[in-house]
Structure formats: C-alpha cells, structure tokens
Coordinates of C-alpha atoms in Angstrom, one line a residue:
Chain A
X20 CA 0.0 0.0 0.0
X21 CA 1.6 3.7 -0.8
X22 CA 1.1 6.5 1.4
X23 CA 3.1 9.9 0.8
X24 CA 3.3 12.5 3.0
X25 CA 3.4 16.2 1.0
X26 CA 4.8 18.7 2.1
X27 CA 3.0 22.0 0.8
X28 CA 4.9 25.5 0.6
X29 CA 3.6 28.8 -0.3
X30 CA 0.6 26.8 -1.6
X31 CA 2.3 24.2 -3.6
X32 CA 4.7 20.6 -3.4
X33 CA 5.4 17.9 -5.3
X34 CA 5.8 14.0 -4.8
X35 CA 6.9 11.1 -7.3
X36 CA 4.1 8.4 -6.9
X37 CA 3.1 5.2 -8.2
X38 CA 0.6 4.9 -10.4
X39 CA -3.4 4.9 -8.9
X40 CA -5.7 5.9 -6.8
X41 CA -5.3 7.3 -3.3
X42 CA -7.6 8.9 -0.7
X43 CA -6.7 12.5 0.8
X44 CA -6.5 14.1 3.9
X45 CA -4.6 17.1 5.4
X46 CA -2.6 16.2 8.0
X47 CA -1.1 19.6 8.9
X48 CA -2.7 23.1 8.0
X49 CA -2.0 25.8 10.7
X50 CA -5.0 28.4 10.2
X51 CA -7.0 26.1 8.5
X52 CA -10.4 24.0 9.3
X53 CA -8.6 20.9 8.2
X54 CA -11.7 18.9 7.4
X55 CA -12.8 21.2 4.6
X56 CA -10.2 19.6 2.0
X57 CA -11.3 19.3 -0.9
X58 CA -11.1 17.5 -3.0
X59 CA -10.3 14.0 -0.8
X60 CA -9.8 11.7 -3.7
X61 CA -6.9 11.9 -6.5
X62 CA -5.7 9.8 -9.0
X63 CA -1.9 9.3 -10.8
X64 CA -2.3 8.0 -14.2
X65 CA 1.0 9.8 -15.4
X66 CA 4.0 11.9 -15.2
X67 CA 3.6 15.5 -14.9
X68 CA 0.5 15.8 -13.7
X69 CA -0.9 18.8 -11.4
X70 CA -3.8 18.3 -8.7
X71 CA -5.6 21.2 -7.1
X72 CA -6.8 21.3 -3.7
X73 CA -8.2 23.8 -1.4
X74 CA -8.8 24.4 2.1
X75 CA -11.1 26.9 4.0
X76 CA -11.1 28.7 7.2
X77 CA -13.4 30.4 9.7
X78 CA -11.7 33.2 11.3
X79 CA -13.7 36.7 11.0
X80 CA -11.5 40.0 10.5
X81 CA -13.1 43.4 10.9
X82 CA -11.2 46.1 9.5
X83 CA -12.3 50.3 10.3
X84 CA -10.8 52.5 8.7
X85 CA -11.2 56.1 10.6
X86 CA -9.2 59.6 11.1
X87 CA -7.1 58.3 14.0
X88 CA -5.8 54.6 12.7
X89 CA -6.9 53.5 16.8
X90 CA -10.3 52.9 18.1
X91 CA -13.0 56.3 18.3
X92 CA -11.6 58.0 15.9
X93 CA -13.9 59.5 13.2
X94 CA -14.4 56.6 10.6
X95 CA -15.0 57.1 6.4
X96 CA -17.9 56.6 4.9
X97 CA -17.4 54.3 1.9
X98 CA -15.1 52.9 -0.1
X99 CA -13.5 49.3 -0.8
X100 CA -10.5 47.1 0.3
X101 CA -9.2 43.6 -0.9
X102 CA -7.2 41.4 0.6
X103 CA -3.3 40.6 -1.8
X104 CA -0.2 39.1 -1.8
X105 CA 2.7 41.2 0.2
X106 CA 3.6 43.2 -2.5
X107 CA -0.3 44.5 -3.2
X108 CA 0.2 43.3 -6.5
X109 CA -1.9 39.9 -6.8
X110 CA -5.3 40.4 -5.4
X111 CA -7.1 37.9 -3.6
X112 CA -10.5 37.2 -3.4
X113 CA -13.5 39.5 -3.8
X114 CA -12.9 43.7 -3.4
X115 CA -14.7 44.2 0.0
X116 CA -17.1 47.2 0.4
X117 CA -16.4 49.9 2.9
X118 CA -19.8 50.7 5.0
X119 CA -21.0 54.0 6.3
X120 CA -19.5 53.2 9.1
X121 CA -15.7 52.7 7.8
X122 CA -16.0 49.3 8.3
X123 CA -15.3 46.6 6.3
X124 CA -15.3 42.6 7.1
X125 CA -13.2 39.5 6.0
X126 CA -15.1 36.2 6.5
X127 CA -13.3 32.8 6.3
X128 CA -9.7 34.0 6.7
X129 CA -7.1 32.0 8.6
X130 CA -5.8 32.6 11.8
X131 CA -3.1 31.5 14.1
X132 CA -2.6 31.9 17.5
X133 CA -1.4 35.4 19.8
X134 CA 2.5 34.1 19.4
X135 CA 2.2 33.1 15.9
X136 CA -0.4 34.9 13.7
X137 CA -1.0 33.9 10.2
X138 CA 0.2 37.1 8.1
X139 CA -2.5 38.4 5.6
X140 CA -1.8 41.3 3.3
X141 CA -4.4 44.0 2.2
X142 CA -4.4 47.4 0.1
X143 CA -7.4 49.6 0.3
X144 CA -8.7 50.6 -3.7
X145 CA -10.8 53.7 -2.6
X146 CA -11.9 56.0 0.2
X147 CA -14.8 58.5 0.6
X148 CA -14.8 61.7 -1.1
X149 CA -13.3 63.9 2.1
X150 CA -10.9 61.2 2.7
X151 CA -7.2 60.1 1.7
X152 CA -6.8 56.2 0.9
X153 CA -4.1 54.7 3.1
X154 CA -1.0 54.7 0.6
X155 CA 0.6 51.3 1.7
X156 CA -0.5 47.7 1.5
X157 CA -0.6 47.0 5.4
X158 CA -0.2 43.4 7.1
X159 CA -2.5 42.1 9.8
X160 CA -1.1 39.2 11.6
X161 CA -4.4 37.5 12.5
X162 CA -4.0 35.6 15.7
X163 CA -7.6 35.2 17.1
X164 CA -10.6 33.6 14.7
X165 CA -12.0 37.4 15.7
X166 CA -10.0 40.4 15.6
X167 CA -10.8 44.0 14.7
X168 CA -7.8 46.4 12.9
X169 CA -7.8 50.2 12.7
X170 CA -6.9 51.8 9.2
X171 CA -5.5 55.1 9.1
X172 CA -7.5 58.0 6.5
X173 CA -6.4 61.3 7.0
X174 CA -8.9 64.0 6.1
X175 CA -8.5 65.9 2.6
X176 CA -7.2 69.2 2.9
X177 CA -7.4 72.4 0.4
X178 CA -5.3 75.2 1.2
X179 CA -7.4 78.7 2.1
X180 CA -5.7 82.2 1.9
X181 CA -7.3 84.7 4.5
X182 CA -7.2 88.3 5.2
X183 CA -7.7 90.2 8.2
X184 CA -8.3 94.2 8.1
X185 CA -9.4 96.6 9.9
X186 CA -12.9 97.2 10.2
X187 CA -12.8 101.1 10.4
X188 CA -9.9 101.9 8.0
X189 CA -10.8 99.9 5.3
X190 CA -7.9 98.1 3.8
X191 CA -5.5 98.5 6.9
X192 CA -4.1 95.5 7.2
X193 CA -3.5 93.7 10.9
X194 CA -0.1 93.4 12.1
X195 CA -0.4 90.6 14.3
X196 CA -3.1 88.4 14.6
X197 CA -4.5 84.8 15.4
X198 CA -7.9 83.0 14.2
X199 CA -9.6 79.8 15.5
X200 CA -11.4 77.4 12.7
X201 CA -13.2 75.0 14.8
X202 CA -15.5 72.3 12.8
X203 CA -19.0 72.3 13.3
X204 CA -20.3 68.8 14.1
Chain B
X23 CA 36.6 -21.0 1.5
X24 CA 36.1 -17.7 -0.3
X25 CA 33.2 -17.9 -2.9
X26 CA 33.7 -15.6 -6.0
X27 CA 30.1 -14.7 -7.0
X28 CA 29.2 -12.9 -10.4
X29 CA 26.1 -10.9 -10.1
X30 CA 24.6 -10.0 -13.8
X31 CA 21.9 -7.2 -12.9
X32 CA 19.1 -5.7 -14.4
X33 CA 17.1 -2.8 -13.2
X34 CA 13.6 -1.9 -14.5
X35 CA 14.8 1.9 -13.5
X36 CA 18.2 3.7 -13.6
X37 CA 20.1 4.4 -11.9
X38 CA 19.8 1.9 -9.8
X39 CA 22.0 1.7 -6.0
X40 CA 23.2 -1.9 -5.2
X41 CA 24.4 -3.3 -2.3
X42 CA 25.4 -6.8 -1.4
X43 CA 25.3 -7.8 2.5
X44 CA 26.8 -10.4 3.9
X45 CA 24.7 -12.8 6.4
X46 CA 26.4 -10.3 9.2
X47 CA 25.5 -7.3 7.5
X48 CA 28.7 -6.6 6.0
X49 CA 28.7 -5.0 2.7
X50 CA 30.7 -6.8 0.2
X51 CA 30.1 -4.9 -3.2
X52 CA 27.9 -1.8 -3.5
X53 CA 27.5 0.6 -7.1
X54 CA 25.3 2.0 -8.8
X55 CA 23.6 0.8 -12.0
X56 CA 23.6 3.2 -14.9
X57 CA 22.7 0.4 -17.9
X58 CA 21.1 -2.8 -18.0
X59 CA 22.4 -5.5 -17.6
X60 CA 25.3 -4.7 -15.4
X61 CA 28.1 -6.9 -13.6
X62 CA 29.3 -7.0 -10.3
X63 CA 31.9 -9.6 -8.5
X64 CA 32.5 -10.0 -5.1
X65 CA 33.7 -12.7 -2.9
X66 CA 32.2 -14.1 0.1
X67 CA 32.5 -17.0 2.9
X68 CA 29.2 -16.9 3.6
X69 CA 26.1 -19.2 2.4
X70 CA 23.9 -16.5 1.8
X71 CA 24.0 -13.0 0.6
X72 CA 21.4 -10.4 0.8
X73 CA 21.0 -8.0 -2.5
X74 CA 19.4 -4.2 -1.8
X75 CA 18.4 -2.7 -5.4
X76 CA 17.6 1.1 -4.5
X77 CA 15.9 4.0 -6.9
X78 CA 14.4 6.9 -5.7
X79 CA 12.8 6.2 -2.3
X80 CA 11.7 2.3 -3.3
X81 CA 13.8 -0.7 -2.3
X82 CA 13.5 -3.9 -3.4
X83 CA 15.6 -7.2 -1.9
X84 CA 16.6 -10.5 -2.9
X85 CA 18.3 -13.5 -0.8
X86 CA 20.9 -15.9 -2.3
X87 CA 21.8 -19.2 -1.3
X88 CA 25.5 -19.9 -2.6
X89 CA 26.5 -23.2 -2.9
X90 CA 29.9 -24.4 -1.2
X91 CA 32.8 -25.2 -3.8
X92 CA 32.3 -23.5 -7.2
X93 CA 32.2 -20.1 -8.7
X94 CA 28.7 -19.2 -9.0
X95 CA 27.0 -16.3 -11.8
X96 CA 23.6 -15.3 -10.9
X97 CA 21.0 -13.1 -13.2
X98 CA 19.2 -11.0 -10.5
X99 CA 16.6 -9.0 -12.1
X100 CA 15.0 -5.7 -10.3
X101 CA 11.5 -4.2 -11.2
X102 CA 10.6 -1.1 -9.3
X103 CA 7.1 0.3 -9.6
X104 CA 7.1 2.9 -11.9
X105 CA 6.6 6.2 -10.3
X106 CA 4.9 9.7 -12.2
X107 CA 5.9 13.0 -10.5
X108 CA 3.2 15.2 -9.2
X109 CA 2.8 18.6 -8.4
X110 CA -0.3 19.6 -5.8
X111 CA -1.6 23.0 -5.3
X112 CA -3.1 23.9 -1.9
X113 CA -5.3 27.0 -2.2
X114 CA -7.3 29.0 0.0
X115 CA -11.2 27.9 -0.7
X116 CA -12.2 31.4 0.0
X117 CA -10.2 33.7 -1.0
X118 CA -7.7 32.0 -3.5
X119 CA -4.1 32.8 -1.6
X120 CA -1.7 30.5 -1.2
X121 CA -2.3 27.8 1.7
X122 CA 1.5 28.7 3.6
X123 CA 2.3 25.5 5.0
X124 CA 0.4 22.3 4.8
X125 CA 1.0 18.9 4.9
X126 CA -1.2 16.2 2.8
X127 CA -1.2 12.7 2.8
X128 CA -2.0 10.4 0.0
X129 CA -3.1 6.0 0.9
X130 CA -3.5 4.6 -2.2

C-alpha cells in the first residue's frame, strides 16, 4: 500500500508516486479547518501531472478605517479594500465594500494563535470623497478567529488664503493676529 | 573458503544503488547501476547474501543461497514500480491565496 506525506509551501509541493488511486486528507494546516479539503480523492495515471486542492477557514476579520488609525476615531464613509499578496500586486479574493460606518469585514480568513499569527496582506482601492486612501499595502497578523484592525485615512485638505483688516480703516491690514477654525459637528 | 560470485543485474529503472550484505550485514560490493544488464563480483565466505536494489525512495531485496565449492554467476533482475511525479496546489477555498504551510497525505 503507498502513502506519501506532501509537504505544501507557499501553496504548492510535489511527490513522485506510483501509479493509482489514493484517498486524501490534510494532516497539517496551521490556520485552517482541516476537514474542509477538498477534493479528498486523487488519482496518478501519469507523469507531470498537477492536482488542485483547497482548504477553508473560519476566522472573522473586521477592518475600520477612521481619522485616528486607533479605536473612536472618526471613521470614512465608503469605499473598498481587498485582501493581496505582500507586495499589493496579486489580489485575492472578492474587493470588500467599505460601510458607512468605515467598516469593512473579511469572513473565512485564517488565523493562528497570539504568538504566531497567520500574516495576511491588504491594500485599500478607494476612500470616501473627504478622505485620503491609506498609501501602503498594510499586514494584519491575525492571531484570534475574531480580531478587529484600525486603518488610518487622513482627512482631505485644500489650502485657504485669509485676510484680516481693519474694520474702520478699510484696507489697513492687521499686524499681528490669530484666528480659530473649529469644525461644526 | 572464499566464494567468487558474479552478479549479472538488471534494473527496471536507472540508476539503480546496489548493495550486497553479507549474512552479518557486511557490505561486500555496492554501485550504482547506470545500464542494463550490469556486472558486479565479489567474494564471500558466507552461504547467503542479501541484495538491496535502491531507486528513488523504493527498495526492493533479494536472498541468495551460494552453494559451497564453485564459482557461481547469478542473473538478479529488479523491477521497481514505476513512479509519475506530481505537483499539488493547496489554495485557499475562499479567498484564493496560497495555503503557507500544509501537509497532505496520500493512501492509495
């Protein structure tokens, strides 16, 4: 009876294996439900030949993207995020919708543990209009099968010119002077 | 009384690792197999030596019993199981990303 043990890196491995049919199973798959192989039947009828499996996970990842990058900051109002490889460049999965509350959420990622998370990459496409999207791709290392992450989006700015004269003698300009623009919630 | 044995060898697959043990686990002859059939001599006091054929990660064995007074040739011949090389893809189900480290067994 055969029986191979593959070792999968970076998503892939390879095994020289007599001809026939085998039965599946993961044996080792930090961060994944290891039960949802699929598929769990394979067959060698030749050299060269590729076979495609999957695995699926069940931790939840809630991402907010706000003003402050920290908790109670004020959040955006739309836009989208996906999930990509570490250099932003392969994207993974759907494009995830922002909310109206800056929030969007990852279902089915994997997760390790608090002293060894399992590293996912993500690059947000768009913000809301009075909002700046965070430039970088940024790395969650998600360590509980729940976990929430703050996203930095700094407000957009325009640049205002102002000029302060006096009242009476029209045109005088003030020397000196000091003016407080405080936003109306 | 030293035997001189002649060992004419085929293997179904190349190359091909052979090793003659003596009855104490001594290795009398050992080489590799490039062609078929090969030749390999060696000489024993024993009554029986053990033959290891080797390729890849199979290994097949075969006993002889070697009579007393004369110089003995033998045709040993060696068929492995041929083997096909595979390459397996572990992907995320969800999201499509590489599964980083995994480990999947195959029973036939």
């Amino acid at each position: 009876m055969a029986n191979y043990e593959v070792t999968i890196n970076n998503g892939s491995g390879s095994e020289n294996m007599e001809l026939g049919e085998y039965t599946v199973a993961a044996t080792y798959a930090p961060g994944y439900d290891m039960s949802t192989l699929q598929p769990t039947s394979y067959t060698v009828s030749s050299a060269g030949q590729t076979g495609a499996f999957t695995l699926s996970a069940n931790g939840t990842l809630t991402i907010i993207f706000n003003e402050t990058g920290a908790a109670g900051g004020t959040p955006i109002t739309s836009g989208s995020v996906v999930m990509t490889d570490a250099t932003g460049e392969t994207q993974y999965g759907p494009v995830v919708e922002i909310d109206s509350t800056g929030t969007a959420v990852f279902e089915n990622v994997p997760y390790g543990s608090a002293q060894s998370g399992y590293t996912l990459h993500f690059k947000q496409l768009t913000s809301d209009e009075n909002h700046n999207v965070y430039p970088d791709v940024f790395t969650v290392g998600m360590g509980d099968q729940t976990q929430t992450e703050y996203i930095l989006n700094t407000p957009n700015t325009v640049e205002q010119n102002f000029t302060l004269t006096d009242a009476n003698y029209t045109g005088m300009p003030i020397e000196d002077a000091s003016l407080s623009f405080t936003a109306n919630e | 009384m030293c035997k001189h044995v002649a060992l004419k060898l085929f293997c179904s697959n190349t190359p091909c690792q052979i090793t003659v043990l003596a009855s104490d686990g001594t290795v009398l002859q050992q080489t590799t197999v490039t062609t078929c059939c090969s030749q390999v001599c060696f000489c024993t006091n024993g009554c029986t030596v053990q033959i290891l054929a080797q390729y890849q990660n199979q290994t097949l064995a075969r006993t002889l019993c070697l009579s007393c007074c004369r110089c003995q040739v033998f045709c040993v011949n060696f068929n492995f199981t041929p083997l096909a090389n595979v390459t397996i893809t572990l992907t995320d189900q969800n999201y499509g990303l590489p599964v980083a480290n995994a480990t999947l067994n195959f029973q036939s």
